[in-house]
Short mmCIF file of C-alpha atoms and ligand atoms in Angstrom, two decimals:
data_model
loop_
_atom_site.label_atom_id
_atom_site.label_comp_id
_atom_site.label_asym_id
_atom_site.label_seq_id
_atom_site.Cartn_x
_atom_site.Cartn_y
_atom_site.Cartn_z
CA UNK A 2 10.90 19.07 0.25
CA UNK A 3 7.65 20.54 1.17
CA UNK A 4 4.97 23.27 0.66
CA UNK A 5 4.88 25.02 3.75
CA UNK A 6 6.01 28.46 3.58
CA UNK A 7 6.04 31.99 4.96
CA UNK A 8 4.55 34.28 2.05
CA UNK A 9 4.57 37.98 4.02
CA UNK A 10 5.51 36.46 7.59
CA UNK A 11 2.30 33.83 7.55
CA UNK A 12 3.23 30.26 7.23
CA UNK A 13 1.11 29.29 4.32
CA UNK A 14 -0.13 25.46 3.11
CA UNK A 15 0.86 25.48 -1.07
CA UNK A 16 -1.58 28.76 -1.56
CA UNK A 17 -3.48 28.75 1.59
CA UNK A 18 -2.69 30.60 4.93
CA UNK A 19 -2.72 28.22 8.04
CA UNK A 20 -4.37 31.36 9.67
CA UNK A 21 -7.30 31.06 7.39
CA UNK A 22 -7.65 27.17 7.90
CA UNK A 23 -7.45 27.31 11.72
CA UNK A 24 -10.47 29.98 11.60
CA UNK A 25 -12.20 28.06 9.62
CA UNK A 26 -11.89 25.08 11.43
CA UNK A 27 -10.66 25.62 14.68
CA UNK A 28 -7.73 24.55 16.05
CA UNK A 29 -6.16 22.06 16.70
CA UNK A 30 -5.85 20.90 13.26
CA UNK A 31 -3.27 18.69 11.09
CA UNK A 32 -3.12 20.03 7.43
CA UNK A 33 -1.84 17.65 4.79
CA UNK A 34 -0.50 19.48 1.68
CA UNK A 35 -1.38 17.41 -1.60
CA UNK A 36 1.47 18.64 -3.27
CA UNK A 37 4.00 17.04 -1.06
CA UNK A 38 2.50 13.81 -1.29
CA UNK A 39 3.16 13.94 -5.05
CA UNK A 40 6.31 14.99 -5.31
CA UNK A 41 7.23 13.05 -2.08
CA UNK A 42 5.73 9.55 -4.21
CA UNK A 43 6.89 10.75 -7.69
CA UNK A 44 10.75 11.28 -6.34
CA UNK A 45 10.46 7.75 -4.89
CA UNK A 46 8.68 6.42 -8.24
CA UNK A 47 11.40 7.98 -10.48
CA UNK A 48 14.01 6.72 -8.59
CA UNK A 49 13.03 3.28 -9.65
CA UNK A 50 12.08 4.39 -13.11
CA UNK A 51 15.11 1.58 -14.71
CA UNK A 52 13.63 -0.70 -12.59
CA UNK A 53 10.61 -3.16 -12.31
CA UNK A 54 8.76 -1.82 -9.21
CA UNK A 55 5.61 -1.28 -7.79
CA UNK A 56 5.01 1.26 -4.70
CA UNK A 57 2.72 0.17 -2.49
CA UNK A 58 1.75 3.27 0.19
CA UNK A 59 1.90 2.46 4.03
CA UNK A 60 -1.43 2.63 4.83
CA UNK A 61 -0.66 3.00 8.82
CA UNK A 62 1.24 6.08 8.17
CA UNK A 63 -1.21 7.90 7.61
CA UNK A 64 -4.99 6.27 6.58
CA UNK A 65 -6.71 9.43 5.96
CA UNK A 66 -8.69 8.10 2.48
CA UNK A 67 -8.51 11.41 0.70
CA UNK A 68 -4.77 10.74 1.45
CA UNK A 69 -5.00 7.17 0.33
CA UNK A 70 -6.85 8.21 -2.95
CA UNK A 71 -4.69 10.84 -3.51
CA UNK A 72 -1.58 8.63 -4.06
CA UNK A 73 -3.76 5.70 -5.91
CA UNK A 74 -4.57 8.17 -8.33
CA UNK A 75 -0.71 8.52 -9.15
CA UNK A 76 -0.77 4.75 -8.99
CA UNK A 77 -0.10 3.59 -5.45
CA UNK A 78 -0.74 0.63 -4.64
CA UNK A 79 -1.09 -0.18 -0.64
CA UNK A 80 -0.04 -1.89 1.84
CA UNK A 81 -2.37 -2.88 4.81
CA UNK A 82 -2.11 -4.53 7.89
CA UNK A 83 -5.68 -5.31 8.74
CA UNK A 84 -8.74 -5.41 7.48
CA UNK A 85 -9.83 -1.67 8.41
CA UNK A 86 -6.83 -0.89 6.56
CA UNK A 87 -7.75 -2.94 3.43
CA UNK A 88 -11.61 -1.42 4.09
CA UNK A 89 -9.90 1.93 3.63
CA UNK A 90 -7.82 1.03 0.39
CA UNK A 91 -10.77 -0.46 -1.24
CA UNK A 92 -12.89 2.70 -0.40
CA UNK A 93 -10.25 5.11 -1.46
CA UNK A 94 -10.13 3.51 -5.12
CA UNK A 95 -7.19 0.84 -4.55
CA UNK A 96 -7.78 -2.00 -6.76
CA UNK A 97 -7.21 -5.26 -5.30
CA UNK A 98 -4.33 -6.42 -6.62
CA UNK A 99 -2.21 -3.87 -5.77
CA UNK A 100 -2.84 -4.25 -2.20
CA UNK A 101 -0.59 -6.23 -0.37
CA UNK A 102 -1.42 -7.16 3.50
CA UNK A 103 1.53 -7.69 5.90
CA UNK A 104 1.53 -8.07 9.88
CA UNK A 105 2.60 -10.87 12.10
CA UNK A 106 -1.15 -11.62 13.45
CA UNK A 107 -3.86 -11.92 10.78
CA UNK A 108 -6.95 -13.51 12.00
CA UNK A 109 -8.78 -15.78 9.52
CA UNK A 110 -11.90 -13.80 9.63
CA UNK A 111 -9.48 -11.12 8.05
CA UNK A 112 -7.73 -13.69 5.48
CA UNK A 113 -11.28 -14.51 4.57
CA UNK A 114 -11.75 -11.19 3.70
CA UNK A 115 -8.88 -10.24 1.97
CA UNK A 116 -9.19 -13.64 -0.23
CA UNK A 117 -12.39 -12.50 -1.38
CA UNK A 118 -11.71 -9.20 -2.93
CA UNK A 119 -8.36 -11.28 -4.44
CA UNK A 120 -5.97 -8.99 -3.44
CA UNK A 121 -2.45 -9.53 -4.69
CA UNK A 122 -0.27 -10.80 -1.81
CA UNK A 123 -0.32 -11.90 1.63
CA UNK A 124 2.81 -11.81 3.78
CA UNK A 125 3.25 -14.26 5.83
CA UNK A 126 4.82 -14.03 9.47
CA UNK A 127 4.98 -17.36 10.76
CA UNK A 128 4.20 -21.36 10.12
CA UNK A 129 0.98 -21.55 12.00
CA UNK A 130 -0.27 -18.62 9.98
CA UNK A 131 0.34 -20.29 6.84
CA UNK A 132 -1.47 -22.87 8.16
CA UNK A 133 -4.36 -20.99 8.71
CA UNK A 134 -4.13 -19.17 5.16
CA UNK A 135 -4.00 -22.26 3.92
CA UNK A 136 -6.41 -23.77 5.77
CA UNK A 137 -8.97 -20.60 4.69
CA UNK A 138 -7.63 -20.72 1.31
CA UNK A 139 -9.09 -24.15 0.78
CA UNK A 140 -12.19 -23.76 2.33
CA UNK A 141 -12.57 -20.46 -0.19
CA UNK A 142 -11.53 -22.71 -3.12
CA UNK A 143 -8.94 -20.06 -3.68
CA UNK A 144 -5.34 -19.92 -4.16
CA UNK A 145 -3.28 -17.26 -2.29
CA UNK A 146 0.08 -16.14 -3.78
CA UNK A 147 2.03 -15.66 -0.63
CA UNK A 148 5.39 -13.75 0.55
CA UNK A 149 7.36 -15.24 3.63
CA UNK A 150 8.53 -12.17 5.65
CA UNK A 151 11.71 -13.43 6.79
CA UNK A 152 14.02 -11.91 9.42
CA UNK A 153 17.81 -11.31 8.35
CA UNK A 154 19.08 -10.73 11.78
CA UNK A 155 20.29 -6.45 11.06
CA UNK A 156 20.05 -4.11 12.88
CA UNK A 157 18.72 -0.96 11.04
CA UNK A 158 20.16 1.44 13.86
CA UNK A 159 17.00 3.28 14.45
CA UNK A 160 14.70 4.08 17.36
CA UNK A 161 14.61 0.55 19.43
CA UNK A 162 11.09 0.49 19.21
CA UNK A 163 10.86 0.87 15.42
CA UNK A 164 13.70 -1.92 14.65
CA UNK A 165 12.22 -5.00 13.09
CA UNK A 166 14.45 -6.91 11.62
CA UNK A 167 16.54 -8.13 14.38
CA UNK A 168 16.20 -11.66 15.89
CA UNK A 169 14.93 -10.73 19.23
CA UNK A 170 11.81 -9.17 17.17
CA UNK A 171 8.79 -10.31 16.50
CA UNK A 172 8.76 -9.98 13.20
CA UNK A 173 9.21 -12.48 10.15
CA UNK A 174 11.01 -15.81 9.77
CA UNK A 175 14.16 -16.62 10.77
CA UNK A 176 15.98 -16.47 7.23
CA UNK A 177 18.06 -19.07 7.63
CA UNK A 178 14.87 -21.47 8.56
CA UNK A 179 13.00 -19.98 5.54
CA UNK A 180 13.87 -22.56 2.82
CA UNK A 181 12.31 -25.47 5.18
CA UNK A 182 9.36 -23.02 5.30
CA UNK A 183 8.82 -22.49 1.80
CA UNK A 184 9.04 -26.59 0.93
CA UNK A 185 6.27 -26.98 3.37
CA UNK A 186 4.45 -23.59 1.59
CA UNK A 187 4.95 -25.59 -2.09
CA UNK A 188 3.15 -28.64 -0.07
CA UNK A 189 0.37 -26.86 1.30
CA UNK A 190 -3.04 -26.71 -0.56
CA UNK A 191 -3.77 -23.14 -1.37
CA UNK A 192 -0.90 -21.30 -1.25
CA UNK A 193 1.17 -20.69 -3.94
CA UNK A 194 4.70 -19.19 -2.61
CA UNK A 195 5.60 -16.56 -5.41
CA UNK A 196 7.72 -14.20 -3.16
CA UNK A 197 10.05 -12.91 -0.47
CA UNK A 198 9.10 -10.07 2.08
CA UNK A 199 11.28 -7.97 4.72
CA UNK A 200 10.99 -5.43 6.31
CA UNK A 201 13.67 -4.40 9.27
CA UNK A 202 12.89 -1.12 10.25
CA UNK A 203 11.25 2.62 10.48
CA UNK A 204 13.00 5.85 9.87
CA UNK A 205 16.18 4.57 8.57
CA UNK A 206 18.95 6.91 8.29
CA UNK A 207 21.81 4.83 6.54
CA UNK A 208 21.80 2.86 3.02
CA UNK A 209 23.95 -0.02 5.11
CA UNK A 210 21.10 -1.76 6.78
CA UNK A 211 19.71 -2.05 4.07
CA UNK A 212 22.46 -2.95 2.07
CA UNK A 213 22.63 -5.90 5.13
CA UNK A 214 19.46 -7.36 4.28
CA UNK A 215 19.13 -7.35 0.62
CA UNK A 216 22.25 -9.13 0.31
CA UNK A 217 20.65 -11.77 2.63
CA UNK A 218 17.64 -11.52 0.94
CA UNK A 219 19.17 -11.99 -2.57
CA UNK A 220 21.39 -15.30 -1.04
CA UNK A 221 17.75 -16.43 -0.35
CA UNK A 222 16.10 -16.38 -3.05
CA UNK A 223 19.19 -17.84 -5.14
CA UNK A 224 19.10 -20.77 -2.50
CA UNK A 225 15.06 -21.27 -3.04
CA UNK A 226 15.37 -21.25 -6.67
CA UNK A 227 18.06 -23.99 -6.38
CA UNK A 228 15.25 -25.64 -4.14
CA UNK A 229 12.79 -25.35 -7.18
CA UNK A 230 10.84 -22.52 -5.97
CA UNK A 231 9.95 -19.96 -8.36
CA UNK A 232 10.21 -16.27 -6.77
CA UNK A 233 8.79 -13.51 -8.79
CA UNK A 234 8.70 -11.01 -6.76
CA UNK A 235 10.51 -9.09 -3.90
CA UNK A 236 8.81 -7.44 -1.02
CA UNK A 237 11.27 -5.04 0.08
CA UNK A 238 9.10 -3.27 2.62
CA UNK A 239 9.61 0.74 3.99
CA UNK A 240 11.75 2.28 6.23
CA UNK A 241 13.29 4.97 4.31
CA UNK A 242 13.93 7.70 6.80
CA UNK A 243 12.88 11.39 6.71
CA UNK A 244 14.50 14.61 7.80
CA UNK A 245 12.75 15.53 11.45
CA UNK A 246 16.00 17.59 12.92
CA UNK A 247 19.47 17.46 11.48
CA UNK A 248 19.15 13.69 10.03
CA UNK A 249 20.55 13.37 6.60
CA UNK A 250 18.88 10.10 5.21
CA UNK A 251 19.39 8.55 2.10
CA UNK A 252 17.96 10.03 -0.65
CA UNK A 253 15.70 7.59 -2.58
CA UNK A 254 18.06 7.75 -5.49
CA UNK A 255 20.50 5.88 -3.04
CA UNK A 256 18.68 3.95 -1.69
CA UNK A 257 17.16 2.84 -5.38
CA UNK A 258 21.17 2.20 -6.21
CA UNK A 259 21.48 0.15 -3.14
CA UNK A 260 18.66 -2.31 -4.35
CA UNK A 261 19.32 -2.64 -8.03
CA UNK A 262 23.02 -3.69 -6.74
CA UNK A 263 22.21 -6.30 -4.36
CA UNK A 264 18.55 -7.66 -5.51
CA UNK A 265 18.36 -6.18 -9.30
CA UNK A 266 20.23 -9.31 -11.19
CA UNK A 267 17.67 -11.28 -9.70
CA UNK A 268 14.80 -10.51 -12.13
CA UNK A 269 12.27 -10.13 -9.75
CA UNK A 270 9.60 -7.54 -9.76
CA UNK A 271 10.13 -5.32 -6.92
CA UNK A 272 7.48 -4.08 -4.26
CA UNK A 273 7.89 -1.42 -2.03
CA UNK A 274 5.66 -0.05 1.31
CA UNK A 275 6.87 3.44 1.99
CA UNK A 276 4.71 5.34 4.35
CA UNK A 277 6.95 7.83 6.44
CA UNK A 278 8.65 8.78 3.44
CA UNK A 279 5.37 9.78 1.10
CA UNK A 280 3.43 11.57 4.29
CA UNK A 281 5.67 12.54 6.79
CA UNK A 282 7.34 16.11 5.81
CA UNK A 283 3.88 16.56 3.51
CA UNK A 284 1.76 17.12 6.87
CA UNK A 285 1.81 19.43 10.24
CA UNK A 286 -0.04 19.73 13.16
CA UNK A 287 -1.55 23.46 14.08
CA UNK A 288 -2.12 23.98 17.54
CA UNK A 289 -2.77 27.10 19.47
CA UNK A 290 -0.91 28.86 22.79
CA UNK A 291 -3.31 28.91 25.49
CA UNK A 292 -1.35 29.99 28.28
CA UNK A 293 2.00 31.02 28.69
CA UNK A 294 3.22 30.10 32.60
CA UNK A 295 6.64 30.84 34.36
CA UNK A 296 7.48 27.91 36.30
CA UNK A 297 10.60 28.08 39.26
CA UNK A 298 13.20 26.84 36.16
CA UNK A 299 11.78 27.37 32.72
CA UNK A 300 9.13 28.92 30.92
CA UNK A 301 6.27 26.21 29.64
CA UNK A 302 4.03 27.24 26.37
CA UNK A 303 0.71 24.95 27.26
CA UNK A 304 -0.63 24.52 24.06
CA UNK A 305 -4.35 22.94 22.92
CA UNK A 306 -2.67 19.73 21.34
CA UNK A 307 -1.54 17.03 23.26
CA UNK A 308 -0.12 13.62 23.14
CA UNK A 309 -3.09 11.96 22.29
CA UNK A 310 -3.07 14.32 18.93
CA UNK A 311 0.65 13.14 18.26
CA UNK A 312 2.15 10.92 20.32
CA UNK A 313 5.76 10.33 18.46
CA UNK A 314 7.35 12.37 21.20
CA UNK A 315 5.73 10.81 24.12
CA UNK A 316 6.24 7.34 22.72
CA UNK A 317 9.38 7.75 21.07
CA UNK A 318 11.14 11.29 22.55
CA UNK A 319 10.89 12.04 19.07
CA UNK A 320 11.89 15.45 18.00
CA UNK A 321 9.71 17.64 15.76
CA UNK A 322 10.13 20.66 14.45
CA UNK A 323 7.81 23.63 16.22
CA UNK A 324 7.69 26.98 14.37
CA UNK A 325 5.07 29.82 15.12
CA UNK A 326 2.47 30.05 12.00
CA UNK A 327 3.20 34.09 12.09
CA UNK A 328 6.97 34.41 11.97
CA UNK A 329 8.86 36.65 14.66
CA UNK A 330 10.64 40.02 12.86
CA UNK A 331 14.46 39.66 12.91
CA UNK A 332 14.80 41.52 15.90
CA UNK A 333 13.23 39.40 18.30
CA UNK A 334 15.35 37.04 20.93
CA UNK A 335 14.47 33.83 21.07
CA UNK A 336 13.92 32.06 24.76
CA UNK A 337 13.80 28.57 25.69
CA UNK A 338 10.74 26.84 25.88
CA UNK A 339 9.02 23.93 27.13
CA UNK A 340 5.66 22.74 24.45
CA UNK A 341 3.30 21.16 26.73
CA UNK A 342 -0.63 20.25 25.89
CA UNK A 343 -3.01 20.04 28.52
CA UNK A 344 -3.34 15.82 29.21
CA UNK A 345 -2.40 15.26 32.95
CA UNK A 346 0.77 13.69 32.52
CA UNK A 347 4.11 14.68 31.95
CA UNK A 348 4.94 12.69 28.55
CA UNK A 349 2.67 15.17 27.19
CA UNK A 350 5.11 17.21 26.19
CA UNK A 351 5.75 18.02 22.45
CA UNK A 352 9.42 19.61 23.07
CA UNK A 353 11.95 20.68 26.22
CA UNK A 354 13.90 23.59 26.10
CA UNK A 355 12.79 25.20 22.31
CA UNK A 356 14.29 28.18 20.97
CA UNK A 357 10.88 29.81 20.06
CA UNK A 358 10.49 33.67 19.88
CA UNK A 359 8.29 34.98 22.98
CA UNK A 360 4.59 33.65 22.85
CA UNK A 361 1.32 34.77 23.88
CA UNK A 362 -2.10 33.00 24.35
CA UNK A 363 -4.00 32.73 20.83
CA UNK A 364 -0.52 32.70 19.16
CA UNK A 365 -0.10 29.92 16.59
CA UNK A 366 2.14 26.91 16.35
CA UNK A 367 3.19 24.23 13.57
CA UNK A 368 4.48 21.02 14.55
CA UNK A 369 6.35 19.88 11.52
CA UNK A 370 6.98 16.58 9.60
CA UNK A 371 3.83 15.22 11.18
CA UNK A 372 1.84 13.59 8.38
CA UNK A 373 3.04 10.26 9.08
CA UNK A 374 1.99 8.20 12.19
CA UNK A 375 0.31 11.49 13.70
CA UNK A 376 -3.40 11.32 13.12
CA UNK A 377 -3.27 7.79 12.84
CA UNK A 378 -1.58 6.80 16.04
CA UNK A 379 -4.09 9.53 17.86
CA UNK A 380 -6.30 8.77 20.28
CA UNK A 381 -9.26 10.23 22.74
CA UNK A 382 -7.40 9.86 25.91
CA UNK A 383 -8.84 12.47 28.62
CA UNK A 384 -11.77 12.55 26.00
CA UNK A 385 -9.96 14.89 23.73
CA UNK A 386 -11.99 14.17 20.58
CA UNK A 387 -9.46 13.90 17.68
CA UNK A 388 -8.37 16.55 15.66
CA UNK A 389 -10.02 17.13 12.15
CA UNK A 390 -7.68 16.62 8.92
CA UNK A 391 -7.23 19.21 6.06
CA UNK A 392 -5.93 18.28 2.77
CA UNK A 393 -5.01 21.49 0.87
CA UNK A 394 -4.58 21.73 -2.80
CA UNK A 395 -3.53 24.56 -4.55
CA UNK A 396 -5.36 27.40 -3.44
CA UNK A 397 -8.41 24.66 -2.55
CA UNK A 398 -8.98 23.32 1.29
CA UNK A 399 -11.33 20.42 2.47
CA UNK A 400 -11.76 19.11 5.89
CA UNK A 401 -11.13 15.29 5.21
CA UNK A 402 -12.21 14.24 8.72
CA UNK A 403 -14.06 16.06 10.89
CA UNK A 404 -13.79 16.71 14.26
CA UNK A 405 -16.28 14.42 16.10
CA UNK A 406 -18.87 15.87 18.25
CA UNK A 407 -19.04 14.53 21.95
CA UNK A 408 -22.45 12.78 21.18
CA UNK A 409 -20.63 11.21 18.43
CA UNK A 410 -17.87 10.23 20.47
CA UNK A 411 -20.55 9.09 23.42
CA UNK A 412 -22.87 6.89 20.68
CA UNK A 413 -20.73 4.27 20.86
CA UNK A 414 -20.95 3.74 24.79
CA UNK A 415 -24.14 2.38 27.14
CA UNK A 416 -25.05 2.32 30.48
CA UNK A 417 -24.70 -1.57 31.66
CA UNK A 418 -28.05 -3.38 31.54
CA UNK A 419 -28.59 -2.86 35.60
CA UNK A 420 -27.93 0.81 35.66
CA UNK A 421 -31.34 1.52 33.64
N1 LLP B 504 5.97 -2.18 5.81
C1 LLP B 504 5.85 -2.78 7.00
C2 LLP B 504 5.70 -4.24 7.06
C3 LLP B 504 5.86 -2.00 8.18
O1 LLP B 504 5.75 -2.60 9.36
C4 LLP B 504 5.99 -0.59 8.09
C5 LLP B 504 5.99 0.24 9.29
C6 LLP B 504 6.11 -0.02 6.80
C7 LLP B 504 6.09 -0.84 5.69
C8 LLP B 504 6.24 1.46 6.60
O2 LLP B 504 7.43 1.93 7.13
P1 LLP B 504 7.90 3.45 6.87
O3 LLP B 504 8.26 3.57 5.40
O4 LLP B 504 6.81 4.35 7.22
O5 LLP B 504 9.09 3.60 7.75
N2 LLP B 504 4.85 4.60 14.73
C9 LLP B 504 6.26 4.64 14.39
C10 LLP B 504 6.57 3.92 13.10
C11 LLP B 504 6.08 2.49 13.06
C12 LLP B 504 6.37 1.80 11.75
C13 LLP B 504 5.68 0.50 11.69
N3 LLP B 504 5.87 -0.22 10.47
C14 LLP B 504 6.73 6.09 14.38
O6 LLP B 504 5.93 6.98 14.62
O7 LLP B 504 7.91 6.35 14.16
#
């Protein structure tokens, strides 16, 4: 579900025309519509409305902090991976302890940090980074209530590149050496080991990876409690999948069935990180046609995004959805058509072969479902300064990032001492 629409042929954000936006602020643009995100977090919340469960938003999806703030003020919590990302929770209105911080690699200058502010959890990836917490812990005179992410071994039959709970991955603790772990955990000065973590995948598509891995999961924490060790709480991570083509995913009343039958006798309060899920179909990126060019066996539509704007399909071949903001009358054949930006390479290309009704330069285009890991996986490669971010609401629009201004993006840069 979403709230991008044609009203009279223009594509319109809830109440505002995309036309209006990209005059306002150029192109190209993404636009995030607030109303998505809520009904995007509130289907997910409902869903586990009979159950004990707290949602804690993805920051990495999609960091924008009017996006952030928007979902805390529904009651998100967050889930970071760094301390920019816990920065950006803090600043958006997050309170501490409903942030939880994941990531196999967290430096102690960034478990110092997080200790301080006392956020809820930490999730921890490995025995030499408990070590460390610990170690930090101690020195803070604090005690950190920890999660062990621990790898069940499934595959959640997604992208290769997104799959994360498999044992060739990096991720997590091999489960079946996690009750060793979590003796040494109850040992360790400063840590207090209160709950479980996983998290095997992005853009799931099925409920039976996930089935998988909460049945693991809840064989764990039935075997730790045997040990003595008192888990409160379940860290079920993301991964809920989103419609980008023809993919039917599990809706989250499914996938809310799924874990009250294989976790829910446990007791536990559960935590959740959705990111895709919340942002993905509630933003799009606007680009414009620049040139349309005939080459010896297809047409190509160069556009003025590129990869480093959204680089899902360069990274991933990830389809997204392309529709022109100012929709073609009934009448008019469609042609096949390659989206290309303008970056010198040919992974910069947003989709091959697109059924698209005939273009012409200035014409504009919506790349759909691209409010998760769009803007936030962007870059400045061939000094493309990144795109600003729109959040509309209602009838209301406000740049939430701004496009950066090539002094801006040269402050940061200096001759070397010899060059004068
Ligand atoms: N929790 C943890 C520990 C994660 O690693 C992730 C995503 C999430 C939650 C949120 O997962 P989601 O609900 O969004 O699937 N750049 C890739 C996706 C990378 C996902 C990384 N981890 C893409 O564009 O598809």
């Amino acid at each position: 579900m979403n709230h991008f629409e044609y009203r009279e042929g223009v594509l319109w954000a809830e109440d505002v025309s995309l036309e209006l936006i990209a005059e306002t602020v150029g192109t190209p643009f993404y636009c995030y519509s607030t109303a998505t995100l809520v009904s995007h977090f509130q289907e997910f919340s409902e869903a586990f409305s009979n159950q004990d469960a707290l949602i804690f938003f993805a920051v990495k999806a999609n960091p924008n902090l009017a996006i952030i703030r928007t979902l805390a003020e529904l009651g998100a919590g967050a889930d970071v991976v760094s301390e920019g990302e816990l920065r950006r929770a803090l600043a958006a209105g997050v309170p501490a302890d409903k942030i939880v911080f994941s990531g196999v690699g967290k430096t102690e200058d960034e478990m110092t940090f997080a200790l301080g502010k006392g956020i809820l959890q930490i999730n921890v990836e490995s025995m030499p980074e408990l070590e460390a917490l610990s170690f930090v812990a101690s020195k803070l005179g604090v005690e950190a209530e920890i999660a062990i992410r621990v790898n069940p071994d499934v595959d959640a039959h997604t992208h290769h590149k997104i799959a994360t709970g498999r044992q060739e991955d990096k991720f997590g603790i091999d489960i079946d050496a996690a009750p060793a772990i979590y003796d040494r955990a109850a040992q360790l000065p400063g840590i207090k080991p209160v709950a479980v973590a996983m998290h095997i995948g992005s853009q799931l598509t099925e409920v039976s990876p996930f089935q998988a891995a909460f049945t693991r999961l809840a064989a764990l924490v039935s075997h730790l409690r045997e040990l003595g060790h008192k888990i409160v709480r379940l860290d079920l991570g993301g991964g809920l999948g989103i419609a980008y083509d023809d993919e039917t995913p599990p809706l989250p009343a499914e996938y809310a069935k799924t874990v009250k039958d294989t976790v829910g006798a446990l007791g536990c309060k559960l935590m959740f990180e959705p990111g895709r899920l919340i942002a993905g179909n509630a933003g799009i990126l606007v680009t414009k046609t620049l040139y349309v060019k005939d080459g010896a066996d297809r047409r190509f539509a160069i556009v003025d995004a590129a990869m480093n704007d959204l680089m899902r399909p360069a990274l991933y071949e990830a389809h997204h959805g392309i529709v022109p903001a100012r929709e073609a009358s009934e009448n008019v054949e469609c042609g096949l058509v390659d989206v290309v930006g303008p970056v010198c390479e040919t992974g910069d290309t947003f989709a091959r072969r697109r059924a698209l009704p005939p273009l012409v330069s200035g014409d504009l285009l919506v790349i759909q479902s691209a409010g998760a890991y769009g803007s936030s996986m962007a870059s400045m490669y061939n000094t493309r300064p990144l795109v600003p971010e729109v959040l509309v609401n209602g009838a209301k629009f406000s740049v939430v990032r701004t496009r950066p201004s090539y002094e801006d993006i040269f402050k940061l840069e200096k001759f070397a001492d010899w060059q004068g």
